[in-house]
Amino acid sequence: MNKPTLVVSCPIDTYSGYGARARDFVQSIIDLDKYDVKILSQRWGNTRFGYLKDHSNESLASKIITQLTQQPDIWMQITVPNEFQKVGKYNIGVTAGIETTLCDPSWLQGCNNMDLVLVSSEHAKKVFEESRFNMQDNRTGQITGEVSLKTKVEVLFEGADIEKYVPLAFPVKLDLNEIDEMFCYLVVGHWLPGEIGEDRKNIGYTIKSFLETFKNKPKGKRPALLLKVQAGSGTSIMDREAVLDKIDSIRKTVKGDLPSIYLLHGEMTDAEVNELYNHGKVKAMISLTKGEGFGRPLLEFSLVNKPIIVSAWSGHVDFLDKEFVKYIGGNLTNVHPSAAVEKMILTESQWFTPDSVEVGRAMKEVYDDYSKWKTAAKRQGHKSRTQFSYEKMRETVDTLLSQYIPELPKQVQLKLPQLKKIELPKLKKV
């Protein structure tokens, strides 16, 4: 019996978060051995290609095709929703979703092109289901209809590789000898646009909060902050200098004897990242994020059984247990114009602002009572390994595809329509 043809359009070969998501997702479908899988490799912003060759991943590389020659039974796109198009007999959109409380109307329209949409978290699902916009006639100003989600949305979490991210029982080779302190808080992520306290990963605010919390403490009795961040999509010397300049500008706003901040910049292999997470000087991860579609680094770090301090909102609350990590309370506030991204991060939407008192208290608590939070972290690690692994994700993929994909007709020659630009009516949030 011939297997249904399943074509996935995705940034499979890029060094990006969406690339990692695509590789795991597509490999899980291949592992099911129920579909004839083919891949259309796409770009992802300015991130570079070459991941599959660099990692000798023939399983995925051998599935790449250059173009479609006939209509696939199942068409999947792993990207942002405004790029979703109906191409196959059955069409599935896969996206990490949204970090705020509202998605752009073009995302809803893209989702409605598909037969099924898979998002990474309950947070993303809720935002898609609750976002609504009125359509307004450009000439008369009258309300002519509503843009809202019509397509079914299901959650497919991003399963972690529990053989790649593991607690190590032996000293790691990664050299952090230039760090004098034996206790470092780790921050990981892109330092995205936005004023201090407004960038999505909230890195500027995290730095300032750390400095204010531990300034004027005796040098032997204060932690350091280790940043594994970059300002752009590259790892160039210019990017490193840009990050250092931003750190320095924040340090100048805080008076007193300040604790140390270290920058770890440049590409690292998965094995090196696991060594970083396991390093004896790296004691905990801090993420005061404004919002996450999922929060993949948080899941991966949890697998090494170390404490996490994190905002109590958005995608990662699906897998980080409130009993096992240090959650920070706060409020939802409007997205600042300095952090807005057209058709993605809207100023009409909101995201999380952590409570500054809770932030300082949490940093001190984890530092002063580390053994308590280390014990809790082991329990979080167990939960992550048993409930949010790649294998569990693959089981969910199998369940969802079996549930939703119908019996399909035989192959037909692909004749795509000529796409025309459509001028959309003016939209207003409901």
Short mmCIF file of C-alpha atoms in Angstrom, two decimals:
data_model
loop_
_atom_site.label_atom_id
_atom_site.label_comp_id
_atom_site.label_asym_id
_atom_site.label_seq_id
_atom_site.Cartn_x
_atom_site.Cartn_y
_atom_site.Cartn_z
CA MET A 1 0.00 0.00 0.00
CA ASN A 2 1.39 3.40 -1.00
CA LYS A 3 2.00 5.84 1.81
CA PRO A 4 0.36 9.29 1.60
CA THR A 5 2.75 11.93 0.29
CA LEU A 6 3.55 14.51 2.97
CA VAL A 7 5.51 17.62 1.96
CA VAL A 8 6.87 19.99 4.61
CA SER A 9 7.93 23.54 3.76
CA CYS A 10 10.20 24.75 6.56
CA PRO A 11 13.61 26.28 7.48
CA ILE A 12 15.00 22.76 8.05
CA ASP A 13 18.63 23.64 7.25
CA THR A 14 18.96 26.91 9.17
CA TYR A 15 20.63 27.78 12.45
CA SER A 16 17.47 29.16 14.06
CA GLY A 17 14.86 28.34 16.66
CA TYR A 18 12.36 27.56 13.94
CA GLY A 19 15.00 25.39 12.28
CA ALA A 20 15.39 23.33 15.46
CA ARG A 21 11.61 23.04 15.76
CA ALA A 22 11.36 21.95 12.11
CA ARG A 23 14.06 19.27 12.44
CA ASP A 24 12.45 17.70 15.49
CA PHE A 25 8.95 17.84 14.05
CA VAL A 26 9.87 16.44 10.63
CA GLN A 27 12.04 13.71 12.13
CA SER A 28 9.16 12.65 14.36
CA ILE A 29 6.96 12.20 11.28
CA ILE A 30 9.68 10.20 9.51
CA ASP A 31 10.01 8.00 12.59
CA LEU A 32 6.30 7.15 12.41
CA ASP A 33 6.94 5.48 9.02
CA LYS A 34 3.38 6.20 7.89
CA TYR A 35 4.04 8.87 5.27
CA ASP A 36 6.22 9.45 2.22
CA VAL A 37 7.96 12.56 3.59
CA LYS A 38 9.55 15.22 1.39
CA ILE A 39 11.00 18.57 2.46
CA LEU A 40 11.09 21.97 0.79
CA SER A 41 13.96 23.83 2.50
CA GLN A 42 13.25 27.51 3.19
CA ARG A 43 15.25 30.42 4.61
CA TRP A 44 14.63 31.97 8.03
CA GLY A 45 15.44 35.66 8.14
CA ASN A 46 19.21 36.23 7.99
CA THR A 47 20.14 33.02 9.79
CA ARG A 48 22.66 30.93 7.92
CA PHE A 49 22.14 27.61 6.15
CA GLY A 50 24.25 24.48 6.55
CA TYR A 51 23.00 22.85 9.74
CA LEU A 52 22.27 19.46 8.14
CA LYS A 53 25.69 19.15 6.49
CA ASP A 54 27.51 20.41 9.58
CA HIS A 55 25.75 17.77 11.68
CA SER A 56 25.84 14.96 9.06
CA ASN A 57 22.06 14.63 9.19
CA GLU A 58 21.44 12.44 6.16
CA SER A 59 18.03 11.33 7.45
CA LEU A 60 16.65 14.80 6.78
CA ALA A 61 18.97 15.94 3.98
CA SER A 62 17.96 12.96 1.81
CA LYS A 63 14.30 14.06 1.96
CA ILE A 64 14.88 17.54 0.50
CA ILE A 65 13.37 18.31 -2.91
CA THR A 66 13.78 21.46 -5.01
CA GLN A 67 10.20 21.83 -6.22
CA LEU A 68 6.74 20.29 -6.23
CA THR A 69 5.79 18.23 -9.28
CA GLN A 70 2.34 17.18 -8.14
CA GLN A 71 -0.13 18.08 -5.44
CA PRO A 72 0.84 16.42 -2.15
CA ASP A 73 -1.67 14.49 -0.10
CA ILE A 74 -0.62 16.46 2.98
CA TRP A 75 0.99 19.90 2.90
CA MET A 76 2.67 21.34 5.99
CA GLN A 77 4.27 24.72 6.58
CA ILE A 78 6.42 25.46 9.62
CA THR A 79 6.58 29.25 9.71
CA VAL A 80 4.69 32.35 10.85
CA PRO A 81 0.96 32.10 10.02
CA ASN A 82 0.72 34.98 7.54
CA GLU A 83 2.77 32.78 5.17
CA PHE A 84 0.40 29.80 5.33
CA GLN A 85 -1.01 28.75 1.94
CA LYS A 86 -3.34 25.94 0.91
CA VAL A 87 -1.39 23.66 -1.46
CA GLY A 88 -2.19 20.03 -0.61
CA LYS A 89 -5.34 17.98 -0.34
CA TYR A 90 -5.02 18.45 3.42
CA ASN A 91 -3.12 21.44 4.81
CA ILE A 92 -1.47 21.87 8.21
CA GLY A 93 0.21 25.01 9.54
CA VAL A 94 2.79 24.68 12.34
CA THR A 95 3.90 27.73 14.31
CA ALA A 96 5.37 28.63 17.70
CA GLY A 97 2.59 31.15 17.88
CA ILE A 98 2.61 34.46 19.62
CA GLU A 99 4.30 36.00 22.68
CA THR A 100 1.68 38.66 23.38
CA THR A 101 -2.08 38.76 23.99
CA LEU A 102 -3.09 39.56 20.41
CA CYS A 103 -2.07 38.32 16.97
CA ASP A 104 -2.18 40.31 13.75
CA PRO A 105 -5.29 39.80 11.56
CA SER A 106 -3.07 38.53 8.73
CA TRP A 107 -2.09 35.65 11.04
CA LEU A 108 -5.74 34.73 11.54
CA GLN A 109 -6.34 34.89 7.80
CA GLY A 110 -3.30 32.67 7.23
CA CYS A 111 -4.55 30.14 9.77
CA ASN A 112 -7.91 30.10 8.03
CA ASN A 113 -6.15 28.99 4.84
CA MET A 114 -5.30 25.70 6.54
CA ASP A 115 -7.31 22.67 7.65
CA LEU A 116 -5.44 22.39 10.96
CA VAL A 117 -2.99 24.58 12.89
CA LEU A 118 -0.52 23.26 15.45
CA VAL A 119 0.92 25.66 18.02
CA SER A 120 3.53 25.12 20.72
CA SER A 121 1.59 26.08 23.85
CA GLU A 122 -1.80 26.60 25.45
CA HIS A 123 -0.92 30.30 25.63
CA ALA A 124 -0.55 30.53 21.84
CA LYS A 125 -3.75 28.56 21.28
CA LYS A 126 -5.71 30.88 23.56
CA VAL A 127 -4.43 34.01 21.82
CA PHE A 128 -5.33 32.68 18.36
CA GLU A 129 -8.81 31.67 19.52
CA GLU A 130 -9.54 34.97 21.29
CA SER A 131 -8.09 37.50 18.79
CA ARG A 132 -10.82 39.25 16.80
CA PHE A 133 -10.87 42.27 14.49
CA ASN A 134 -13.71 44.23 12.87
CA MET A 135 -13.50 44.75 9.11
CA GLN A 136 -14.20 48.35 8.20
CA ASP A 137 -15.03 49.71 4.74
CA ASN A 138 -12.18 52.00 3.67
CA ARG A 139 -14.61 54.48 2.05
CA THR A 140 -17.62 54.59 4.36
CA GLY A 141 -16.05 53.50 7.64
CA GLN A 142 -18.88 51.03 8.23
CA ILE A 143 -18.25 47.68 9.92
CA THR A 144 -18.62 45.00 7.24
CA GLY A 145 -17.62 41.86 9.11
CA GLU A 146 -15.16 40.24 11.50
CA VAL A 147 -11.79 38.54 11.16
CA SER A 148 -11.46 35.67 13.63
CA LEU A 149 -10.10 32.14 13.74
CA LYS A 150 -12.16 29.55 11.86
CA THR A 151 -9.62 26.70 11.76
CA LYS A 152 -9.10 24.10 14.47
CA VAL A 153 -5.99 24.72 16.61
CA GLU A 154 -4.24 22.06 18.67
CA VAL A 155 -1.17 22.18 20.93
CA LEU A 156 1.97 20.28 19.98
CA PHE A 157 4.72 21.01 22.48
CA GLU A 158 8.38 21.12 21.45
CA GLY A 159 9.82 17.88 22.80
CA ALA A 160 13.29 17.98 24.35
CA ASP A 161 16.15 15.64 23.43
CA ILE A 162 16.75 13.98 26.80
CA GLU A 163 19.91 12.31 25.51
CA LYS A 164 21.43 15.62 24.42
CA TYR A 165 20.63 17.68 27.52
CA VAL A 166 21.49 15.63 30.58
CA PRO A 167 23.04 16.06 34.03
CA LEU A 168 26.76 15.25 33.83
CA ALA A 169 28.40 13.42 36.71
CA PHE A 170 31.91 14.51 35.74
CA PRO A 171 33.63 17.93 35.43
CA VAL A 172 32.99 19.51 32.03
CA LYS A 173 35.71 20.61 29.61
CA LEU A 174 34.19 24.03 28.92
CA ASP A 175 36.64 26.68 30.11
CA LEU A 176 35.14 29.39 32.30
CA ASN A 177 38.36 30.08 34.19
CA GLU A 178 38.12 33.82 33.54
CA ILE A 179 35.07 33.89 35.79
CA ASP A 180 36.22 34.37 39.38
CA GLU A 181 32.84 33.79 41.01
CA MET A 182 31.64 30.27 41.81
CA PHE A 183 27.94 31.17 41.49
CA CYS A 184 26.60 32.50 38.18
CA TYR A 185 23.07 33.21 37.04
CA LEU A 186 22.75 32.34 33.34
CA VAL A 187 20.72 34.35 30.82
CA VAL A 188 20.21 32.95 27.30
CA GLY A 189 18.57 34.57 24.28
CA HIS A 190 18.55 37.28 21.63
CA TRP A 191 18.72 40.85 22.91
CA LEU A 192 15.90 42.11 20.75
CA PRO A 193 14.89 45.74 20.07
CA GLY A 194 13.27 47.72 22.86
CA GLU A 195 14.10 50.15 25.64
CA ILE A 196 15.23 48.80 29.02
CA GLY A 197 12.37 46.73 30.38
CA GLU A 198 10.68 46.56 26.98
CA ASP A 199 12.74 44.13 24.85
CA ARG A 200 10.98 40.77 24.57
CA LYS A 201 13.56 38.69 26.43
CA ASN A 202 13.84 41.53 28.96
CA ILE A 203 17.61 41.24 29.02
CA GLY A 204 18.25 44.91 29.71
CA TYR A 205 15.91 44.84 32.71
CA THR A 206 17.46 41.59 33.95
CA ILE A 207 20.93 43.16 33.94
CA LYS A 208 19.76 46.28 35.77
CA SER A 209 17.80 44.24 38.35
CA PHE A 210 20.81 42.02 39.01
CA LEU A 211 23.11 45.00 39.51
CA GLU A 212 20.66 46.72 41.87
CA THR A 213 20.07 43.53 43.86
CA PHE A 214 23.71 42.65 44.52
CA LYS A 215 25.52 46.00 44.42
CA ASN A 216 27.72 46.85 47.43
CA LYS A 217 27.68 43.23 48.62
CA PRO A 218 31.06 41.81 49.73
CA LYS A 219 32.90 40.40 46.70
CA GLY A 220 33.05 36.90 48.15
CA LYS A 221 29.33 36.93 48.92
CA ARG A 222 27.69 37.88 45.68
CA PRO A 223 27.00 36.01 42.43
CA ALA A 224 27.89 36.94 38.86
CA LEU A 225 25.67 37.22 35.80
CA LEU A 226 26.67 35.20 32.73
CA LEU A 227 25.05 36.27 29.46
CA LYS A 228 24.89 33.89 26.48
CA VAL A 229 23.24 36.45 24.22
CA GLN A 230 23.55 38.22 20.91
CA ALA A 231 21.98 41.41 19.62
CA GLY A 232 21.29 40.30 16.06
CA SER A 233 21.02 37.07 14.15
CA GLY A 234 24.78 36.70 13.73
CA THR A 235 27.76 36.05 15.97
CA SER A 236 30.17 38.61 14.54
CA ILE A 237 32.68 40.80 16.38
CA MET A 238 30.44 43.77 15.64
CA ASP A 239 27.52 42.02 17.31
CA ARG A 240 29.66 41.21 20.35
CA GLU A 241 30.78 44.83 20.64
CA ALA A 242 27.16 45.99 20.33
CA VAL A 243 26.15 43.75 23.24
CA LEU A 244 29.10 44.93 25.36
CA ASP A 245 28.17 48.56 24.68
CA LYS A 246 24.59 47.91 25.80
CA ILE A 247 25.79 46.22 29.00
CA ASP A 248 28.13 49.12 29.72
CA SER A 249 25.38 51.70 29.20
CA ILE A 250 23.20 49.93 31.79
CA ARG A 251 26.06 49.63 34.30
CA LYS A 252 26.50 53.41 34.14
CA THR A 253 22.92 53.88 35.40
CA VAL A 254 23.59 52.00 38.67
CA LYS A 255 25.72 53.58 41.40
CA GLY A 256 27.90 51.64 43.83
CA ASP A 257 30.27 48.65 43.88
CA LEU A 258 28.73 46.47 41.19
CA PRO A 259 28.81 42.68 40.76
CA SER A 260 30.45 41.10 37.72
CA ILE A 261 28.77 40.50 34.37
CA TYR A 262 30.33 38.17 31.79
CA LEU A 263 29.45 37.75 28.13
CA LEU A 264 29.73 34.40 26.36
CA HIS A 265 29.32 35.23 22.66
CA GLY A 266 29.48 33.10 19.52
CA GLU A 267 28.21 29.78 18.23
CA MET A 268 28.23 26.70 20.44
CA THR A 269 27.46 23.09 19.61
CA ASP A 270 24.63 21.31 21.42
CA ALA A 271 27.25 19.39 23.42
CA GLU A 272 28.94 22.64 24.44
CA VAL A 273 25.61 24.14 25.49
CA ASN A 274 24.97 21.06 27.65
CA GLU A 275 28.42 21.54 29.20
CA LEU A 276 27.60 25.19 29.85
CA TYR A 277 24.37 24.21 31.59
CA ASN A 278 26.24 21.62 33.65
CA HIS A 279 29.24 23.78 34.52
CA GLY A 280 29.86 24.02 38.25
CA LYS A 281 29.85 27.81 38.15
CA VAL A 282 26.47 27.98 36.39
CA LYS A 283 23.99 27.55 39.24
CA ALA A 284 20.64 28.76 37.85
CA MET A 285 18.90 30.26 34.82
CA ILE A 286 17.04 33.56 34.88
CA SER A 287 14.41 34.51 32.28
CA LEU A 288 12.35 37.61 33.01
CA THR A 289 10.83 37.26 29.55
CA LYS A 290 7.94 39.43 28.44
CA GLY A 291 6.43 36.45 26.63
CA GLU A 292 7.25 33.09 25.01
CA GLY A 293 5.46 31.05 22.39
CA PHE A 294 7.04 28.04 24.09
CA GLY A 295 10.42 28.71 25.71
CA ARG A 296 12.66 25.92 24.40
CA PRO A 297 15.89 26.93 26.29
CA LEU A 298 13.97 26.82 29.57
CA LEU A 299 12.87 23.23 28.91
CA GLU A 300 16.37 22.16 27.89
CA PHE A 301 17.99 23.80 30.92
CA SER A 302 15.49 22.14 33.25
CA LEU A 303 16.87 18.75 32.14
CA VAL A 304 20.16 19.34 33.98
CA ASN A 305 18.33 19.67 37.33
CA LYS A 306 19.25 23.26 38.18
CA PRO A 307 16.98 26.05 39.50
CA ILE A 308 15.09 28.41 37.21
CA ILE A 309 13.81 31.91 37.98
CA VAL A 310 11.18 32.86 35.40
CA SER A 311 8.20 35.09 34.59
CA ALA A 312 4.89 33.49 35.56
CA TRP A 313 3.22 33.95 32.17
CA SER A 314 3.04 32.62 28.59
CA GLY A 315 4.17 29.42 26.85
CA HIS A 316 6.60 27.93 29.37
CA VAL A 317 3.97 27.62 32.12
CA ASP A 318 2.84 24.46 30.28
CA PHE A 319 5.95 22.57 31.37
CA LEU A 320 7.53 24.49 34.27
CA ASP A 321 5.77 23.49 37.48
CA LYS A 322 5.02 26.27 39.98
CA GLU A 323 6.15 23.96 42.79
CA PHE A 324 9.57 23.32 41.24
CA VAL A 325 10.71 26.66 39.78
CA LYS A 326 10.79 30.20 41.17
CA TYR A 327 8.01 32.05 39.40
CA ILE A 328 7.96 35.86 39.34
CA GLY A 329 4.62 37.62 39.55
CA GLY A 330 3.75 40.80 37.70
CA ASN A 331 1.22 42.45 35.39
CA LEU A 332 0.29 42.58 31.74
CA THR A 333 1.28 45.90 30.16
CA ASN A 334 1.08 47.33 26.66
CA VAL A 335 3.85 46.56 24.20
CA HIS A 336 6.14 49.57 23.99
CA PRO A 337 6.56 51.09 20.49
CA SER A 338 10.32 50.47 20.72
CA ALA A 339 9.69 46.71 20.79
CA ALA A 340 6.91 46.53 18.22
CA VAL A 341 7.37 44.45 15.06
CA GLU A 342 5.04 45.00 12.11
CA LYS A 343 2.39 42.27 11.82
CA MET A 344 3.96 40.32 14.69
CA ILE A 345 4.39 42.26 17.96
CA LEU A 346 1.53 44.78 18.01
CA THR A 347 1.37 47.91 20.15
CA GLU A 348 -2.32 47.13 20.68
CA SER A 349 -1.32 43.93 22.48
CA GLN A 350 0.05 43.27 25.96
CA TRP A 351 2.73 41.12 27.52
CA PHE A 352 4.33 40.51 30.91
CA THR A 353 6.09 43.02 33.15
CA PRO A 354 7.62 41.38 36.25
CA ASP A 355 7.27 42.89 39.70
CA SER A 356 10.62 44.49 40.58
CA VAL A 357 10.35 43.64 44.29
CA GLU A 358 9.69 39.98 43.51
CA VAL A 359 12.61 39.88 41.10
CA GLY A 360 15.14 41.07 43.66
CA ARG A 361 13.70 38.82 46.34
CA ALA A 362 13.85 35.77 44.07
CA MET A 363 17.47 36.37 43.08
CA LYS A 364 18.49 36.62 46.73
CA GLU A 365 16.39 33.63 47.76
CA VAL A 366 17.86 31.24 45.19
CA TYR A 367 21.38 32.46 46.02
CA ASP A 368 20.94 32.24 49.81
CA ASP A 369 18.94 28.99 49.93
CA TYR A 370 20.33 27.18 46.91
CA SER A 371 19.99 23.65 48.24
CA LYS A 372 16.21 24.07 48.62
CA TRP A 373 15.79 25.16 45.00
CA LYS A 374 18.26 22.57 43.74
CA THR A 375 16.07 19.86 45.25
CA ALA A 376 12.98 21.35 43.60
CA ALA A 377 14.88 21.56 40.29
CA LYS A 378 15.52 17.81 40.34
CA ARG A 379 11.78 17.24 40.48
CA GLN A 380 11.28 19.64 37.56
CA GLY A 381 13.94 17.75 35.64
CA HIS A 382 12.07 14.50 36.17
CA LYS A 383 8.82 16.06 34.97
CA SER A 384 10.50 17.48 31.87
CA ARG A 385 12.12 14.15 30.99
CA THR A 386 8.99 12.05 31.46
CA GLN A 387 6.31 14.39 30.09
CA PHE A 388 8.01 16.71 27.58
CA SER A 389 10.55 14.56 25.76
CA TYR A 390 10.97 14.11 22.01
CA GLU A 391 9.39 10.65 22.35
CA LYS A 392 6.29 12.11 24.04
CA MET A 393 6.08 14.75 21.32
CA ARG A 394 6.26 12.06 18.64
CA GLU A 395 3.38 10.22 20.29
CA THR A 396 1.35 13.44 20.23
CA VAL A 397 2.21 13.99 16.55
CA ASP A 398 0.95 10.50 15.75
CA THR A 399 -2.26 11.05 17.70
CA LEU A 400 -3.02 14.41 16.06
CA LEU A 401 -2.28 13.31 12.50
CA SER A 402 -4.31 10.12 12.93
CA GLN A 403 -7.20 12.10 14.41
CA TYR A 404 -7.42 14.87 11.82
CA ILE A 405 -6.07 13.71 8.46
CA PRO A 406 -8.97 12.19 6.48
CA GLU A 407 -8.94 9.55 3.76
CA LEU A 408 -7.45 11.27 0.74
CA PRO A 409 -8.17 10.93 -3.01
CA LYS A 410 -5.51 9.80 -5.50
CA GLN A 411 -2.72 12.05 -6.75
CA VAL A 412 -3.44 14.73 -9.35
CA GLN A 413 -1.09 16.96 -11.30
CA LEU A 414 -0.30 20.17 -9.41
CA LYS A 415 -1.70 23.31 -11.02
CA LEU A 416 -1.32 26.18 -8.60
CA PRO A 417 -3.43 29.29 -9.23
CA GLN A 418 -1.75 32.58 -10.08
CA LEU A 419 -1.75 34.54 -6.82
CA LYS A 420 -2.98 38.13 -6.93
CA LYS A 421 -2.40 40.85 -4.39
CA ILE A 422 -5.61 41.61 -2.52
CA GLU A 423 -6.21 44.97 -0.86
CA LEU A 424 -7.65 44.20 2.55
CA PRO A 425 -10.23 46.44 4.23
CA LYS A 426 -9.19 48.50 7.22
CA LEU A 427 -9.24 46.43 10.41
CA LYS A 428 -9.88 47.39 13.99
CA LYS A 429 -9.49 45.30 17.13
CA VAL A 430 -12.82 44.24 18.62
#
